[in-house]
PDB file of C-alpha atoms in Angstrom:
ATOM      1  CA  MET A  25      20.213   1.849  11.990  1.00 50.00           C
ATOM      2  CA  ASN A  26      20.230  -0.240  14.952  1.00 52.00           C
ATOM      3  CA  HIS A  27      17.124   1.211  16.142  1.00 52.00           C
ATOM      4  CA  ALA A  28      15.352   0.448  12.852  1.00 53.00           C
ATOM      5  CA  ASN A  29      16.704  -2.991  13.079  1.00 55.00           C
ATOM      6  CA  ASN A  30      15.396  -3.475  16.609  1.00 57.00           C
ATOM      7  CA  LYS A  31      12.018  -2.383  15.501  1.00 55.00           C
ATOM      8  CA  LEU A  32      11.945  -4.823  12.812  1.00 55.00           C
ATOM      9  CA  LYS A  33      13.025  -7.749  15.022  1.00 51.00           C
ATOM     10  CA  ILE A  34      10.420  -6.986  17.575  1.00 54.00           C
ATOM     11  CA  LEU A  35       7.731  -6.741  14.777  1.00 58.00           C
ATOM     12  CA  GLY A  36       8.876  -9.974  13.206  1.00 56.00           C
ATOM     13  CA  LEU A  37       8.626 -11.717  16.621  1.00 52.00           C
ATOM     14  CA  ALA A  38       5.158 -10.354  17.225  1.00 57.00           C
ATOM     15  CA  TYR A  39       4.064 -11.477  13.882  1.00 58.00           C
ATOM     16  CA  ILE A  40       5.519 -15.010  14.300  1.00 55.00           C
ATOM     17  CA  LEU A  41       3.932 -15.362  17.804  1.00 54.00           C
ATOM     18  CA  CYS A  42       0.533 -14.227  16.370  1.00 57.00           C
ATOM     19  CA  VAL A  43       0.783 -16.639  13.388  1.00 55.00           C
ATOM     20  CA  SER A  44       1.961 -19.517  15.709  1.00 54.00           C
ATOM     21  CA  PHE A  45      -1.107 -18.877  18.067  1.00 51.00           C
ATOM     22  CA  THR A  46      -3.633 -18.798  15.242  1.00 50.00           C
ATOM     23  CA  VAL A  47      -2.239 -22.050  13.675  1.00 51.00           C
ATOM     24  CA  THR A  48      -2.533 -23.982  16.717  1.00 53.00           C
ATOM     25  CA  ALA A  49      -5.995 -22.689  17.669  1.00 52.00           C
ATOM     26  CA  GLN A  50      -9.001 -24.804  16.958  1.00 59.00           C
ATOM     27  CA  ASP A  51     -11.295 -22.185  15.371  1.00 80.00           C
ATOM     28  CA  PHE A  52      -8.665 -21.607  12.661  1.00 85.00           C
ATOM     29  CA  THR A  53      -9.104 -21.235   8.843  1.00 90.00           C
ATOM     30  CA  TYR A  54      -6.319 -20.313   6.234  1.00 92.00           C
ATOM     31  CA  GLY A  55      -6.335 -19.335   2.640  1.00 95.00           C
ATOM     32  CA  ALA A  56      -5.286 -17.217  -0.122  1.00 97.00           C
ATOM     33  CA  LYS A  57      -6.347 -13.732  -1.221  1.00 97.00           C
ATOM     34  CA  ALA A  58      -5.883 -11.515  -4.277  1.00 98.00           C
ATOM     35  CA  GLY A  59      -7.274  -8.264  -5.849  1.00 98.00           C
ATOM     36  CA  LEU A  60      -6.749  -4.771  -7.146  1.00 98.00           C
ATOM     37  CA  ASN A  61      -5.046  -1.771  -5.645  1.00 98.00           C
ATOM     38  CA  ILE A  62      -5.946   1.895  -6.269  1.00 97.00           C
ATOM     39  CA  ALA A  63      -2.708   3.461  -4.865  1.00 96.00           C
ATOM     40  CA  GLU A  64      -1.468   7.046  -4.514  1.00 94.00           C
ATOM     41  CA  LEU A  65       1.512   8.733  -2.944  1.00 91.00           C
ATOM     42  CA  LYS A  66       0.938  11.853  -0.789  1.00 87.00           C
ATOM     43  CA  PHE A  67       3.450  14.643  -0.236  1.00 81.00           C
ATOM     44  CA  ASP A  68       3.505  17.084   2.774  1.00 74.00           C
ATOM     45  CA  ASP A  69       2.913  20.145   0.268  1.00 66.00           C
ATOM     46  CA  ASN A  70      -0.305  18.448  -1.120  1.00 62.00           C
ATOM     47  CA  SER A  71       1.401  18.111  -4.613  1.00 67.00           C
ATOM     48  CA  THR A  72      -1.232  16.836  -7.223  1.00 68.00           C
ATOM     49  CA  MET A  73      -0.708  13.118  -7.703  1.00 82.00           C
ATOM     50  CA  LYS A  74      -2.940  10.700  -9.782  1.00 89.00           C
ATOM     51  CA  SER A  75      -3.791   7.158  -8.675  1.00 93.00           C
ATOM     52  CA  LEU A  76      -2.043   4.189 -10.051  1.00 95.00           C
ATOM     53  CA  ILE A  77      -3.604   0.723 -10.405  1.00 96.00           C
ATOM     54  CA  GLY A  78      -1.685  -2.165  -8.862  1.00 97.00           C
ATOM     55  CA  VAL A  79      -2.429  -5.654  -7.490  1.00 98.00           C
ATOM     56  CA  HIS A  80      -2.058  -7.648  -4.370  1.00 98.00           C
ATOM     57  CA  ALA A  81      -1.879 -11.444  -3.679  1.00 98.00           C
ATOM     58  CA  GLY A  82      -0.902 -13.664  -0.683  1.00 97.00           C
ATOM     59  CA  LEU A  83      -1.928 -15.687   2.181  1.00 96.00           C
ATOM     60  CA  PHE A  84      -3.909 -15.239   5.584  1.00 96.00           C
ATOM     61  CA  GLY A  85      -4.829 -17.154   8.582  1.00 93.00           C
ATOM     62  CA  ASN A  86      -7.999 -16.418  10.542  1.00 93.00           C
ATOM     63  CA  TYR A  87      -8.696 -17.189  14.161  1.00 91.00           C
ATOM     64  CA  ALA A  88     -12.093 -16.879  15.474  1.00 91.00           C
ATOM     65  CA  ILE A  89     -11.946 -15.523  19.104  1.00 91.00           C
ATOM     66  CA  ASN A  90     -15.617 -15.866  19.668  1.00 91.00           C
ATOM     67  CA  GLU A  91     -18.862 -15.391  17.743  1.00 90.00           C
ATOM     68  CA  LYS A  92     -18.098 -11.643  17.152  1.00 94.00           C
ATOM     69  CA  PHE A  93     -14.280 -11.120  17.033  1.00 95.00           C
ATOM     70  CA  ALA A  94     -11.535 -12.747  14.876  1.00 95.00           C
ATOM     71  CA  ILE A  95      -7.951 -11.947  14.425  1.00 95.00           C
ATOM     72  CA  GLN A  96      -6.378 -12.283  10.984  1.00 96.00           C
ATOM     73  CA  PRO A  97      -2.587 -12.092  10.267  1.00 95.00           C
ATOM     74  CA  GLU A  98      -1.736 -11.830   6.500  1.00 96.00           C
ATOM     75  CA  LEU A  99       1.385 -11.863   4.167  1.00 96.00           C
ATOM     76  CA  PHE A 100       1.051 -10.591   0.680  1.00 96.00           C
ATOM     77  CA  PHE A 101       2.862  -8.959  -2.248  1.00 97.00           C
ATOM     78  CA  SER A 102       1.561  -5.593  -3.258  1.00 98.00           C
ATOM     79  CA  THR A 103       2.132  -3.031  -5.978  1.00 97.00           C
ATOM     80  CA  GLY A 104       1.276   0.644  -6.056  1.00 96.00           C
ATOM     81  CA  GLY A 105       2.652   4.108  -6.690  1.00 94.00           C
ATOM     82  CA  SER A 106       1.471   7.218  -8.298  1.00 92.00           C
ATOM     83  CA  LYS A 107       1.323   9.178 -11.700  1.00 88.00           C
ATOM     84  CA  TYR A 108       1.960  12.969 -11.818  1.00 80.00           C
ATOM     85  CA  SER A 109       2.000  15.735 -14.334  1.00 73.00           C
ATOM     86  CA  TYR A 110       2.694  19.566 -14.292  1.00 64.00           C
ATOM     87  CA  ASN A 111       3.147  22.298 -16.697  1.00 59.00           C
ATOM     88  CA  TYR A 112       6.277  24.305 -16.868  1.00 54.00           C
ATOM     89  CA  ILE A 113       7.166  27.433 -19.039  1.00 57.00           C
ATOM     90  CA  VAL A 114      10.304  28.090 -21.086  1.00 53.00           C
ATOM     91  CA  ALA A 115      11.323  31.404 -22.088  1.00 53.00           C
ATOM     92  CA  MET A 116      12.506  31.930 -25.636  1.00 52.00           C
ATOM     93  CA  ALA A 117      13.307  34.827 -28.054  1.00 51.00           C
ATOM     94  CA  ALA A 118      11.115  35.565 -31.100  1.00 52.00           C
ATOM     95  CA  ASP A 119      12.381  36.066 -34.428  1.00 50.00           C
ATOM     96  CA  VAL A 120      13.733  39.347 -36.043  1.00 48.00           C
ATOM     97  CA  GLU A 121      10.314  40.194 -37.489  1.00 52.00           C
ATOM     98  CA  MET A 122       9.074  40.268 -33.929  1.00 49.00           C
ATOM     99  CA  ARG A 123      11.968  42.613 -33.038  1.00 50.00           C
ATOM    100  CA  ASN A 124      13.446  39.851 -30.776  1.00 53.00           C
ATOM    101  CA  THR A 125      10.682  40.304 -28.242  1.00 53.00           C
ATOM    102  CA  ALA A 126      10.878  37.738 -25.402  1.00 54.00           C
ATOM    103  CA  THR A 127       8.215  35.074 -25.513  1.00 61.00           C
ATOM    104  CA  THR A 128       7.453  31.981 -23.568  1.00 62.00           C
ATOM    105  CA  ALA A 129       6.084  28.480 -24.359  1.00 57.00           C
ATOM    106  CA  SER A 130       4.290  26.213 -21.950  1.00 58.00           C
ATOM    107  CA  TYR A 131       5.073  22.447 -21.835  1.00 59.00           C
ATOM    108  CA  GLU A 132       3.453  19.501 -20.059  1.00 67.00           C
ATOM    109  CA  ALA A 133       5.788  16.823 -18.218  1.00 69.00           C
ATOM    110  CA  SER A 134       4.537  13.678 -16.891  1.00 79.00           C
ATOM    111  CA  GLY A 135       5.932  10.811 -14.820  1.00 84.00           C
ATOM    112  CA  LYS A 136       5.263   7.644 -12.903  1.00 90.00           C
ATOM    113  CA  ILE A 137       6.335   6.149  -9.559  1.00 91.00           C
ATOM    114  CA  LYS A 138       5.989   2.395  -9.163  1.00 95.00           C
ATOM    115  CA  THR A 139       6.372   0.619  -5.929  1.00 96.00           C
ATOM    116  CA  SER A 140       6.202  -3.149  -4.703  1.00 97.00           C
ATOM    117  CA  TYR A 141       6.129  -4.299  -1.194  1.00 97.00           C
ATOM    118  CA  ILE A 142       5.772  -7.488   0.946  1.00 96.00           C
ATOM    119  CA  THR A 143       3.070  -6.419   3.504  1.00 96.00           C
ATOM    120  CA  LEU A 144       2.323  -7.874   6.830  1.00 95.00           C
ATOM    121  CA  PRO A 145      -0.968  -6.876   8.342  1.00 96.00           C
ATOM    122  CA  VAL A 146      -2.624  -8.046  11.564  1.00 95.00           C
ATOM    123  CA  MET A 147      -6.337  -7.258  11.349  1.00 97.00           C
ATOM    124  CA  LEU A 148      -8.813  -7.421  14.219  1.00 97.00           C
ATOM    125  CA  GLN A 149     -12.227  -8.226  12.733  1.00 97.00           C
ATOM    126  CA  TYR A 150     -15.748  -7.642  14.289  1.00 98.00           C
ATOM    127  CA  LYS A 151     -18.728  -9.327  12.882  1.00 96.00           C
ATOM    128  CA  ILE A 152     -21.808  -6.907  12.655  1.00 96.00           C
ATOM    129  CA  ILE A 153     -24.177  -9.627  11.303  1.00 92.00           C
ATOM    130  CA  ASP A 154     -23.693 -13.159  10.352  1.00 88.00           C
ATOM    131  CA  ALA A 155     -22.045 -12.448   6.972  1.00 93.00           C
ATOM    132  CA  LEU A 156     -20.817  -8.663   7.424  1.00 97.00           C
ATOM    133  CA  TYR A 157     -17.905  -7.605   9.294  1.00 98.00           C
ATOM    134  CA  ILE A 158     -15.503  -4.663   9.685  1.00 98.00           C
ATOM    135  CA  GLU A 159     -11.861  -4.742  10.297  1.00 98.00           C
ATOM    136  CA  ALA A 160      -8.828  -2.563  11.581  1.00 98.00           C
ATOM    137  CA  GLY A 161      -5.218  -3.121  12.502  1.00 97.00           C
ATOM    138  CA  PRO A 162      -1.523  -2.262  12.098  1.00 96.00           C
ATOM    139  CA  GLN A 163       0.646  -3.338   9.195  1.00 96.00           C
ATOM    140  CA  TYR A 164       4.260  -3.089   8.130  1.00 95.00           C
ATOM    141  CA  ASN A 165       5.425  -2.795   4.537  1.00 96.00           C
ATOM    142  CA  PHE A 166       8.810  -4.179   3.441  1.00 95.00           C
ATOM    143  CA  LEU A 167       9.975  -2.163   0.381  1.00 95.00           C
ATOM    144  CA  LEU A 168      10.986  -4.404  -2.502  1.00 96.00           C
ATOM    145  CA  SER A 169      11.503  -1.961  -5.206  1.00 96.00           C
ATOM    146  CA  ILE A 170      10.638   1.733  -6.152  1.00 94.00           C
ATOM    147  CA  LYS A 171      11.128   2.996  -9.619  1.00 94.00           C
ATOM    148  CA  GLU A 172      10.500   6.340 -11.383  1.00 90.00           C
ATOM    149  CA  SER A 173      10.031   7.023 -15.101  1.00 90.00           C
ATOM    150  CA  PHE A 174       9.824  10.663 -16.503  1.00 82.00           C
ATOM    151  CA  ASN A 175       8.055  11.315 -19.902  1.00 80.00           C
ATOM    152  CA  ASP A 176       9.427   8.644 -22.200  1.00 75.00           C
ATOM    153  CA  SER A 177      12.562   7.995 -20.287  1.00 80.00           C
ATOM    154  CA  PRO A 178      13.382   4.423 -19.144  1.00 88.00           C
ATOM    155  CA  GLU A 179      12.549   3.507 -15.488  1.00 90.00           C
ATOM    156  CA  GLU A 180      15.220   4.593 -12.941  1.00 93.00           C
ATOM    157  CA  ASP A 181      15.849   2.646  -9.777  1.00 94.00           C
ATOM    158  CA  ILE A 182      15.442   5.102  -6.860  1.00 91.00           C
ATOM    159  CA  LYS A 183      15.377   2.612  -3.845  1.00 92.00           C
ATOM    160  CA  GLU A 184      18.620   4.128  -2.342  1.00 91.00           C
ATOM    161  CA  TYR A 185      16.581   7.348  -1.395  1.00 89.00           C
ATOM    162  CA  TYR A 186      13.793   5.394   0.507  1.00 91.00           C
ATOM    163  CA  LYS A 187      13.563   3.506   3.778  1.00 93.00           C
ATOM    164  CA  THR A 188      13.572  -0.237   3.774  1.00 93.00           C
ATOM    165  CA  GLY A 189      10.014  -0.202   4.986  1.00 93.00           C
ATOM    166  CA  THR A 190       7.155   1.852   6.624  1.00 95.00           C
ATOM    167  CA  PHE A 191       4.580   1.300   9.491  1.00 95.00           C
ATOM    168  CA  GLY A 192       0.852   1.749   8.597  1.00 96.00           C
ATOM    169  CA  PHE A 193      -2.614   0.720   9.251  1.00 97.00           C
ATOM    170  CA  GLY A 194      -5.682  -0.762   7.571  1.00 97.00           C
ATOM    171  CA  VAL A 195      -9.459  -0.314   7.910  1.00 98.00           C
ATOM    172  CA  GLY A 196     -11.973  -2.111   5.937  1.00 98.00           C
ATOM    173  CA  ILE A 197     -15.254  -4.054   5.507  1.00 98.00           C
ATOM    174  CA  GLY A 198     -16.018  -7.426   4.132  1.00 98.00           C
ATOM    175  CA  TYR A 199     -18.839  -9.785   3.339  1.00 97.00           C
ATOM    176  CA  ASP A 200     -18.757 -13.654   3.733  1.00 95.00           C
ATOM    177  CA  LEU A 201     -20.187 -15.429   0.673  1.00 95.00           C
ATOM    178  CA  THR A 202     -20.071 -18.765   2.473  1.00 90.00           C
ATOM    179  CA  ALA A 203     -23.782 -19.035   1.959  1.00 89.00           C
ATOM    180  CA  PHE A 204     -23.281 -19.225  -1.844  1.00 91.00           C
ATOM    181  CA  VAL A 205     -19.613 -20.503  -2.191  1.00 93.00           C
ATOM    182  CA  PRO A 206     -18.116 -22.197   1.017  1.00 92.00           C
ATOM    183  CA  GLY A 207     -14.892 -20.327   2.176  1.00 92.00           C
ATOM    184  CA  LEU A 208     -15.337 -17.249  -0.213  1.00 96.00           C
ATOM    185  CA  LYS A 209     -15.246 -13.604   0.984  1.00 97.00           C
ATOM    186  CA  VAL A 210     -15.038 -10.200  -0.709  1.00 98.00           C
ATOM    187  CA  GLY A 211     -13.721  -7.146   0.968  1.00 98.00           C
ATOM    188  CA  VAL A 212     -12.699  -3.417   0.533  1.00 98.00           C
ATOM    189  CA  ARG A 213      -9.776  -1.972   2.674  1.00 98.00           C
ATOM    190  CA  TYR A 214      -8.059   1.372   2.993  1.00 98.00           C
ATOM    191  CA  THR A 215      -4.475   1.316   3.995  1.00 97.00           C
ATOM    192  CA  GLY A 216      -2.162   4.267   4.773  1.00 96.00           C
ATOM    193  CA  ASP A 217       1.445   4.952   5.984  1.00 95.00           C
ATOM    194  CA  LEU A 218       2.109   6.259   9.488  1.00 94.00           C
ATOM    195  CA  SER A 219       5.733   6.628   8.873  1.00 93.00           C
ATOM    196  CA  ASP A 220       7.663   8.456   5.881  1.00 92.00           C
ATOM    197  CA  MET A 221       8.845   6.530   2.956  1.00 93.00           C
ATOM    198  CA  ASN A 222      11.720   8.799   2.088  1.00 89.00           C
ATOM    199  CA  LYS A 223      15.040   8.951   3.962  1.00 85.00           C
ATOM    200  CA  GLU A 224      16.290  11.723   1.861  1.00 74.00           C
ATOM    201  CA  GLU A 225      14.687  15.165   1.841  1.00 71.00           C
ATOM    202  CA  VAL A 226      12.671  16.139  -1.294  1.00 65.00           C
ATOM    203  CA  GLY A 227      11.418  19.442  -2.283  1.00 57.00           C
ATOM    204  CA  ALA A 228       7.681  18.517  -1.951  1.00 57.00           C
ATOM    205  CA  GLY A 229       8.310  17.304   1.658  1.00 69.00           C
ATOM    206  CA  ASN A 230       7.821  13.822   3.212  1.00 85.00           C
ATOM    207  CA  ILE A 231       6.074  10.940   1.283  1.00 88.00           C
ATOM    208  CA  LYS A 232       3.456   8.564   2.459  1.00 92.00           C
ATOM    209  CA  SER A 233       1.628   5.857   0.720  1.00 94.00           C
ATOM    210  CA  GLN A 234      -2.127   5.158   0.593  1.00 95.00           C
ATOM    211  CA  MET A 235      -4.341   2.798  -1.261  1.00 96.00           C
ATOM    212  CA  PHE A 236      -7.779   1.330  -1.477  1.00 97.00           C
ATOM    213  CA  GLN A 237      -7.802  -2.445  -1.964  1.00 98.00           C
ATOM    214  CA  VAL A 238     -10.611  -4.398  -3.473  1.00 98.00           C
ATOM    215  CA  GLY A 239     -10.322  -8.219  -3.322  1.00 97.00           C
ATOM    216  CA  VAL A 240     -11.478 -11.743  -2.631  1.00 98.00           C
ATOM    217  CA  SER A 241     -10.319 -14.411  -0.358  1.00 97.00           C
ATOM    218  CA  TYR A 242     -10.849 -18.210  -0.212  1.00 96.00           C
ATOM    219  CA  GLY A 243     -10.433 -19.979   3.045  1.00 93.00           C
ATOM    220  CA  PHE A 244      -9.947 -23.698   3.996  1.00 86.00           C
ATOM    221  CA  SER A 245     -10.974 -24.997   7.424  1.00 71.00           C
ATOM    222  CA  LYS A 246      -8.035 -26.504   9.513  1.00 60.00           C
TER     223      LYS A 246
END
């Protein structure tokens, strides 16, 4: 527990220093961003999971190091999770006319896991051409909630079985629409966990989250 707390303190300090540096820099812009998530949970045994649509919204700061490179710390709220379904077989006895011959019936079960996070990425961006850039960097995801529903049952809070947060990464590409609308950008990003979400063992193995994010951002000059 102390080791985890120390990691969080170091990460928080690094993030604060990064934000403080960008805010005091001259070539600095700040703004808001929002968009959609196409999220999915991955298990070690490659269990079949289906994507779940979520959202993200928050703030960013962007410091242009030079004409090609920029660093962008962000803070935003994000939702995700997964849907799943599987078939199971139930054995039953036939009626007397069938001479009590054993039979089976197949049923389908489905469920949904919903997550919400506060996410802190720090992206390094490289401008390929004037308007097109690529980005990559680490991020930390603070778990706010995780709930599961099975068939038509109410949602159940399962946060006690999961860690308070995960380390991950993000890679993406974006396009600057300043030529059309000053300050406006669009982008696509893939994010994935490097550490496991669960602190309790599960039958399907350890769990990691991944998602594609499609969004827009609007920046203001300092």
